[in-house]
């Protein structure tokens, strides 16, 4: 598989897990030592911390997550993507909240040949 196909597949799995509220499946898309920064200057490391963040988003009503790839590259062991992300939130005063930004993800090839998110950073517009 080429880099673009790998990233498209990873993004589809991520969006599907998030949008179906399957936090366990979502977290399994990350390496056990993954580092995530949700754009607030903080860093989360490992499955439990990452799970807590995504659970708070889902419990808070975030939904309809989507990714639009801007660039993909890398090598056999690491693949990166830069993408635009968007999502919706709960209705406030009759208006559905919409937000998004830019995200960068580095996927690391595991011992079994699967690419897992190892570094994931995003910002919010």
Coordinates of N, CA, C and O in Angstrom, one line a residue:
X1 N 0.8 -1.2 0.0 CA 0.0 0.0 0.0 C 0.9 1.2 0.0 O 1.9 1.3 0.7
X2 N 0.4 2.3 -0.7 CA 1.2 3.5 -0.7 C 0.8 4.4 0.5 O -0.2 4.1 1.2
X3 N 1.5 5.4 0.8 CA 1.3 6.3 1.9 C -0.1 6.9 2.0 O -0.7 6.9 3.0
X4 N -0.6 7.4 0.8 CA -1.9 8.0 0.8 C -3.0 7.0 1.2 O -3.9 7.3 2.0
X5 N -2.9 5.8 0.7 CA -3.9 4.7 1.0 C -3.8 4.4 2.5 O -4.9 4.2 3.1
X6 N -2.7 4.3 3.0 CA -2.5 4.0 4.5 C -3.2 5.1 5.3 O -3.9 4.8 6.2
X7 N -2.9 6.3 5.0 CA -3.5 7.5 5.7 C -5.0 7.6 5.5 O -5.7 7.8 6.5
X8 N -5.4 7.4 4.3 CA -6.9 7.4 4.1 C -7.6 6.4 4.9 O -8.7 6.6 5.5
X9 N -7.0 5.2 5.0 CA -7.6 4.1 5.7 C -7.6 4.4 7.2 O -8.6 4.2 8.0
X10 N -6.5 5.0 7.7 CA -6.3 5.4 9.1 C -7.4 6.4 9.5 O -8.0 6.4 10.5
X11 N -7.5 7.4 8.6 CA -8.5 8.5 8.8 C -9.9 8.0 8.9 O -10.7 8.4 9.7
X12 N -10.2 7.0 8.0 CA -11.6 6.5 7.9 C -11.9 5.7 9.2 O -13.0 5.8 9.8
X13 N -10.9 4.9 9.7 CA -11.0 4.2 10.9 C -11.2 5.2 12.1 O -12.0 4.9 13.0
X14 N -10.4 6.2 12.1 CA -10.5 7.2 13.2 C -11.9 7.9 13.3 O -12.5 8.0 14.3
X15 N -12.3 8.4 12.1 CA -13.6 9.1 12.0 C -14.7 8.1 12.4 O -15.6 8.5 13.1
X16 N -14.7 6.9 11.9 CA -15.7 5.9 12.2 C -15.8 5.6 13.7 O -16.8 5.6 14.3
X17 N -14.6 5.4 14.4 CA -14.6 5.1 15.8 C -15.1 6.3 16.6 O -15.9 6.2 17.5
X18 N -14.6 7.5 16.3 CA -15.1 8.7 17.0 C -16.5 9.0 16.8 O -17.3 9.2 17.8
X19 N -17.0 9.0 15.6 CA -18.4 9.3 15.3 C -19.4 8.3 15.8 O -20.5 8.6 16.0
X20 N -18.9 7.0 16.0 CA -19.8 6.0 16.5 C -19.6 5.9 18.0 O -20.1 5.0 18.7
X21 N -18.8 6.8 18.6 CA -18.6 6.9 20.1 C -17.9 5.6 20.6 O -18.1 5.3 21.8
X22 N -17.1 4.9 19.8 CA -16.3 3.7 20.2 C -14.9 4.2 20.7 O -14.0 4.1 19.9
X23 N -14.9 4.6 21.9 CA -13.6 5.2 22.4 C -12.5 4.1 22.5 O -11.4 4.4 22.2
X24 N -12.9 2.9 22.8 CA -11.9 1.8 22.9 C -11.2 1.6 21.5 O -10.0 1.5 21.4
X25 N -12.1 1.5 20.5 CA -11.5 1.3 19.1 C -10.7 2.6 18.7 O -9.6 2.4 18.0
X26 N -11.1 3.7 19.1 CA -10.4 5.0 18.8 C -9.0 4.9 19.4 O -8.0 5.2 18.7
X27 N -8.9 4.6 20.7 CA -7.6 4.5 21.4 C -6.7 3.5 20.8 O -5.5 3.7 20.7
X28 N -7.2 2.4 20.3 CA -6.4 1.3 19.7 C -5.7 1.8 18.4 O -4.8 1.1 17.9
X29 N -6.1 2.9 17.9 CA -5.5 3.4 16.7 C -4.2 4.2 17.0 O -3.5 4.6 16.1
X30 N -3.9 4.3 18.3 CA -2.7 5.0 18.8 C -1.7 3.9 19.3 O -2.1 3.0 19.9
X31 N -0.4 4.2 19.1 CA 0.6 3.3 19.8 C 0.5 3.5 21.3 O 0.0 4.5 21.8
X32 N 1.0 2.5 22.0 CA 0.9 2.5 23.5 C 1.6 3.7 24.1 O 1.3 4.2 25.1
X33 N 2.7 4.2 23.4 CA 3.4 5.3 23.9 C 3.1 6.6 23.1 O 3.9 7.6 23.2
X34 N 2.0 6.7 22.5 CA 1.6 7.9 21.7 C 1.6 9.2 22.5 O 1.3 9.1 23.7
X35 N 1.9 10.3 21.9 CA 1.9 11.6 22.5 C 0.9 12.4 21.7 O 0.9 12.4 20.5
X36 N 0.0 13.0 22.4 CA -1.1 13.8 21.8 C -1.1 15.2 22.4 O -1.0 15.3 23.6
X37 N -1.3 16.2 21.6 CA -1.4 17.6 22.1 C -2.7 18.2 21.5 O -2.7 18.4 20.2
X38 N -3.7 18.5 22.3 CA -4.9 19.0 21.7 C -4.9 20.5 21.5 O -6.0 21.2 21.5
X39 N -3.8 21.1 21.3 CA -3.7 22.5 20.9 C -3.8 23.5 22.0 O -4.0 24.7 21.8
X40 N -3.7 23.0 23.3 CA -3.8 23.9 24.4 C -2.4 24.0 25.1 O -2.4 24.5 26.3
X41 N -1.4 23.5 24.5 CA -0.1 23.5 25.2 C 0.2 22.4 26.1 O 1.3 22.2 26.6
X42 N -0.8 21.5 26.3 CA -0.6 20.3 27.1 C -0.3 19.1 26.3 O -0.5 19.1 25.1
X43 N 0.3 18.1 26.9 CA 0.6 16.9 26.2 C 0.0 15.7 27.0 O 0.1 15.7 28.2
X44 N -0.5 14.8 26.3 CA -1.1 13.6 26.9 C -0.3 12.4 26.4 O 0.1 12.4 25.2
X45 N 0.1 11.4 27.2 CA 0.9 10.3 26.8 C 0.2 9.0 27.1 O -0.3 8.8 28.3
X46 N 0.1 8.1 26.2 CA -0.4 6.8 26.4 C -1.9 6.7 26.3 O -2.7 7.7 26.3
X47 N -2.4 5.4 26.2 CA -3.8 5.1 26.0 C -4.8 5.7 27.0 O -5.8 6.3 26.7
X48 N -4.5 5.6 28.3 CA -5.4 6.1 29.3 C -5.6 7.6 29.3 O -6.8 8.0 29.4
X49 N -4.6 8.4 29.1 CA -4.7 9.8 29.1 C -5.5 10.2 27.8 O -6.4 11.1 27.8
X50 N -5.1 9.6 26.7 CA -5.8 9.9 25.4 C -7.3 9.5 25.5 O -8.1 10.2 25.0
X51 N -7.5 8.3 26.1 CA -8.9 7.9 26.2 C -9.8 8.9 27.0 O -10.9 9.2 26.6
X52 N -9.2 9.4 28.1 CA -9.9 10.4 28.9 C -10.3 11.7 28.1 O -11.4 12.2 28.2
X53 N -9.4 12.1 27.3 CA -9.6 13.3 26.5 C -10.8 13.1 25.5 O -11.7 13.8 25.4
X54 N -10.7 12.0 24.7 CA -11.7 11.7 23.7 C -13.1 11.4 24.4 O -14.1 11.8 23.8
X55 N -13.0 10.8 25.5 CA -14.3 10.5 26.3 C -14.9 11.8 26.6 O -16.1 12.0 26.5
X56 N -14.1 12.8 27.1 CA -14.7 14.1 27.4 C -15.3 14.8 26.2 O -16.3 15.5 26.3
X57 N -14.7 14.7 25.1 CA -15.2 15.3 23.8 C -16.5 14.6 23.5 O -17.5 15.3 23.2
X58 N -16.6 13.3 23.5 CA -17.8 12.6 23.1 C -18.9 12.9 24.1 O -20.0 13.1 23.7
X59 N -18.6 12.8 25.4 CA -19.6 13.1 26.4 C -20.1 14.5 26.3 O -21.2 14.8 26.7
X60 N -19.2 15.4 25.8 CA -19.6 16.8 25.6 C -20.4 17.1 24.4 O -20.8 18.2 24.1
X61 N -20.7 16.1 23.6 CA -21.5 16.2 22.4 C -20.8 16.5 21.1 O -21.4 16.8 20.1
X62 N -19.5 16.4 21.1 CA -18.7 16.6 19.8 C -19.1 15.4 18.9 O -19.1 14.2 19.3
X63 N -19.3 15.7 17.6 CA -19.7 14.7 16.7 C -19.4 15.1 15.2 O -18.8 16.2 15.0
X64 N -19.6 14.2 14.3 CA -19.5 14.5 12.9 C -18.0 14.9 12.5 O -17.8 15.8 11.7
X65 N -17.1 14.3 13.1 CA -15.7 14.6 12.9 C -15.3 14.1 11.4 O -15.7 13.1 11.0
X66 N -14.5 15.0 10.7 CA -14.1 14.7 9.4 C -12.6 15.2 9.2 O -12.2 16.2 9.9
X67 N -11.9 14.6 8.3 CA -10.5 15.0 8.0 C -10.4 15.2 6.5 O -10.9 14.4 5.7
X68 N -9.7 16.2 6.1 CA -9.4 16.5 4.7 C -7.9 16.6 4.6 O -7.3 17.5 5.1
X69 N -7.3 15.6 3.9 CA -5.8 15.5 3.8 C -5.3 16.7 2.9 O -5.8 17.0 1.9
X70 N -4.2 17.3 3.5 CA -3.5 18.4 2.8 C -2.2 17.8 2.2 O -1.9 18.0 1.0
X71 N -1.5 17.0 3.0 CA -0.2 16.5 2.5 C 0.1 15.2 3.3 O -0.3 15.0 4.5
X72 N 0.7 14.2 2.6 CA 1.1 12.9 3.1 C 2.5 12.7 2.7 O 2.9 13.0 1.5
X73 N 3.3 12.1 3.5 CA 4.7 11.7 3.1 C 5.3 10.8 4.2 O 4.6 10.4 5.1
X74 N 6.6 10.5 4.0 CA 7.2 9.6 5.0 C 8.1 8.6 4.4 O 8.6 8.7 3.2
X75 N 8.3 7.5 5.1 CA 9.2 6.4 4.8 C 8.5 5.1 5.1 O 7.3 5.1 5.5
X76 N 9.2 4.0 5.1 CA 8.6 2.7 5.4 C 8.2 2.7 6.9 O 7.2 2.0 7.3
X77 N 9.0 3.3 7.8 CA 8.7 3.2 9.2 C 7.8 4.3 9.8 O 7.1 4.1 10.8
X78 N 7.8 5.4 9.2 CA 7.0 6.6 9.6 C 6.3 7.2 8.5 O 6.9 7.5 7.4
X79 N 5.0 7.5 8.6 CA 4.2 8.3 7.7 C 3.6 9.5 8.4 O 3.1 9.3 9.5
X80 N 3.6 10.6 7.8 CA 2.9 11.8 8.4 C 1.8 12.3 7.5 O 1.7 12.0 6.3
X81 N 0.9 13.0 8.2 CA -0.1 13.7 7.4 C -0.3 15.1 8.0 O -0.2 15.2 9.2
X82 N -0.6 16.0 7.2 CA -1.1 17.3 7.6 C -2.5 17.4 7.0 O -2.7 17.0 5.8
X83 N -3.5 17.7 7.8 CA -4.9 17.7 7.4 C -5.7 18.8 8.0 O -5.3 19.3 9.1
X84 N -6.8 19.1 7.4 CA -7.8 20.0 8.0 C -8.8 19.1 8.7 O -9.1 18.0 8.2
X85 N -9.2 19.5 9.9 CA -10.3 18.7 10.6 C -11.5 19.6 10.9 O -11.4 20.8 11.0
X86 N -12.6 19.0 11.0 CA -13.8 19.7 11.4 C -14.7 18.8 12.2 O -14.6 17.5 12.1
X87 N -15.5 19.4 13.0 CA -16.5 18.6 13.9 C -17.6 19.6 14.2 O -17.5 20.8 14.1
X88 N -18.6 18.9 14.8 CA -19.8 19.7 15.2 C -20.0 19.4 16.7 O -19.5 18.4 17.2
X89 N -20.6 20.4 17.4 CA -20.8 20.2 18.8 C -22.3 20.3 19.1 O -23.1 20.4 18.2
X90 N -22.7 20.3 20.4 CA -24.1 20.4 20.7 C -24.7 21.7 20.3 O -24.0 22.7 20.2
X91 N -26.0 21.7 20.2 CA -26.7 23.0 19.9 C -26.7 23.9 21.1 O -26.9 23.5 22.2
X92 N -26.4 25.2 20.8 CA -26.5 26.2 21.8 C -27.3 27.3 21.2 O -27.0 27.9 20.2
X93 N -28.4 27.7 22.0 CA -29.3 28.8 21.5 C -29.8 28.5 20.1 O -29.8 29.5 19.3
X94 N -30.1 27.3 19.8 CA -30.6 26.9 18.5 C -29.6 26.8 17.4 O -30.0 26.6 16.2
X95 N -28.3 27.0 17.7 CA -27.3 27.0 16.7 C -26.4 25.8 17.0 O -25.9 25.6 18.1
X96 N -26.1 25.0 15.9 CA -25.2 23.8 16.1 C -23.8 24.4 16.0 O -23.4 25.1 15.0
X97 N -23.0 24.1 17.0 CA -21.6 24.6 17.0 C -20.8 23.8 16.0 O -20.9 22.6 15.8
X98 N -20.0 24.6 15.3 CA -19.0 24.0 14.3 C -17.7 24.6 14.6 O -17.5 25.7 14.8
X99 N -16.7 23.7 14.5 CA -15.3 24.1 14.7 C -14.4 23.2 13.9 O -14.8 22.2 13.4
X100 N -13.1 23.6 13.9 CA -12.1 22.9 13.1 C -10.7 23.5 13.2 O -10.5 24.4 14.0
X101 N -9.8 23.0 12.5 CA -8.5 23.5 12.5 C -7.6 22.7 11.6 O -8.0 22.0 10.7
X102 N -6.3 22.6 12.0 CA -5.3 21.9 11.3 C -4.7 20.8 12.2 O -4.5 21.1 13.4
X103 N -4.4 19.7 11.7 CA -3.9 18.6 12.5 C -2.7 18.0 11.8 O -2.6 17.9 10.6
X104 N -1.7 17.5 12.6 CA -0.6 16.8 12.1 C -0.5 15.5 12.8 O -0.5 15.5 14.1
X105 N -0.4 14.4 12.1 CA -0.3 13.1 12.7 C 0.9 12.4 12.1 O 1.1 12.4 10.9
X106 N 1.7 11.7 13.0 CA 2.8 10.9 12.6 C 2.4 9.4 12.9 O 2.1 9.1 14.1
X107 N 2.4 8.6 11.9 CA 2.0 7.2 12.1 C 3.3 6.4 12.1 O 4.2 6.5 11.3
X108 N 3.5 5.5 13.1 CA 4.7 4.7 13.3 C 4.3 3.2 13.0 O 3.3 2.7 13.4
X109 N 5.1 2.6 12.1 CA 4.9 1.2 11.8 C 5.2 0.3 13.0 O 6.3 0.3 13.5
X110 N 4.2 -0.5 13.4 CA 4.4 -1.4 14.5 C 5.1 -2.7 14.1 O 5.3 -2.9 12.9
X111 N 5.5 -3.5 15.0 CA 6.1 -4.8 14.7 C 5.3 -5.7 13.8 O 5.9 -6.5 13.1
X112 N 4.0 -5.6 13.9 CA 3.1 -6.4 13.1 C 2.8 -5.7 11.7 O 1.9 -6.2 11.0
X113 N 3.4 -4.6 11.4 CA 3.2 -4.0 10.1 C 2.1 -3.0 10.1 O 1.8 -2.4 9.0
X114 N 1.4 -2.8 11.2 CA 0.3 -1.8 11.2 C 0.8 -0.4 11.6 O 1.7 -0.3 12.4
X115 N 0.2 0.6 10.9 CA 0.6 2.0 11.2 C -0.3 2.5 12.3 O -1.5 2.5 12.1
X116 N 0.3 3.0 13.4 CA -0.5 3.5 14.5 C -0.1 5.0 14.7 O 1.1 5.3 14.5
X117 N -1.0 5.8 15.1 CA -0.7 7.2 15.4 C 0.3 7.2 16.6 O 0.0 6.6 17.6
X118 N 1.4 7.9 16.4 CA 2.4 8.0 17.5 C 2.5 9.4 18.0 O 2.8 9.6 19.2
X119 N 2.3 10.4 17.1 CA 2.3 11.8 17.5 C 1.1 12.4 16.8 O 0.9 12.3 15.6
X120 N 0.2 13.1 17.6 CA -1.0 13.7 17.1 C -1.1 15.1 17.7 O -1.2 15.2 18.9
X121 N -1.1 16.1 16.9 CA -1.2 17.5 17.4 C -2.2 18.2 16.5 O -2.2 18.1 15.3
X122 N -3.0 19.1 17.2 CA -3.9 19.9 16.4 C -4.2 21.3 17.0 O -3.8 21.5 18.2
X123 N -4.7 22.1 16.2 CA -5.1 23.5 16.7 C -6.6 23.6 16.4 O -7.2 22.8 15.8
X124 N -7.1 24.7 16.9 CA -8.6 25.0 16.7 C -8.6 26.4 16.2 O -8.0 27.3 16.7
X125 N -9.5 26.6 15.1 CA -9.7 27.9 14.5 C -10.3 28.8 15.6 O -11.1 28.5 16.4

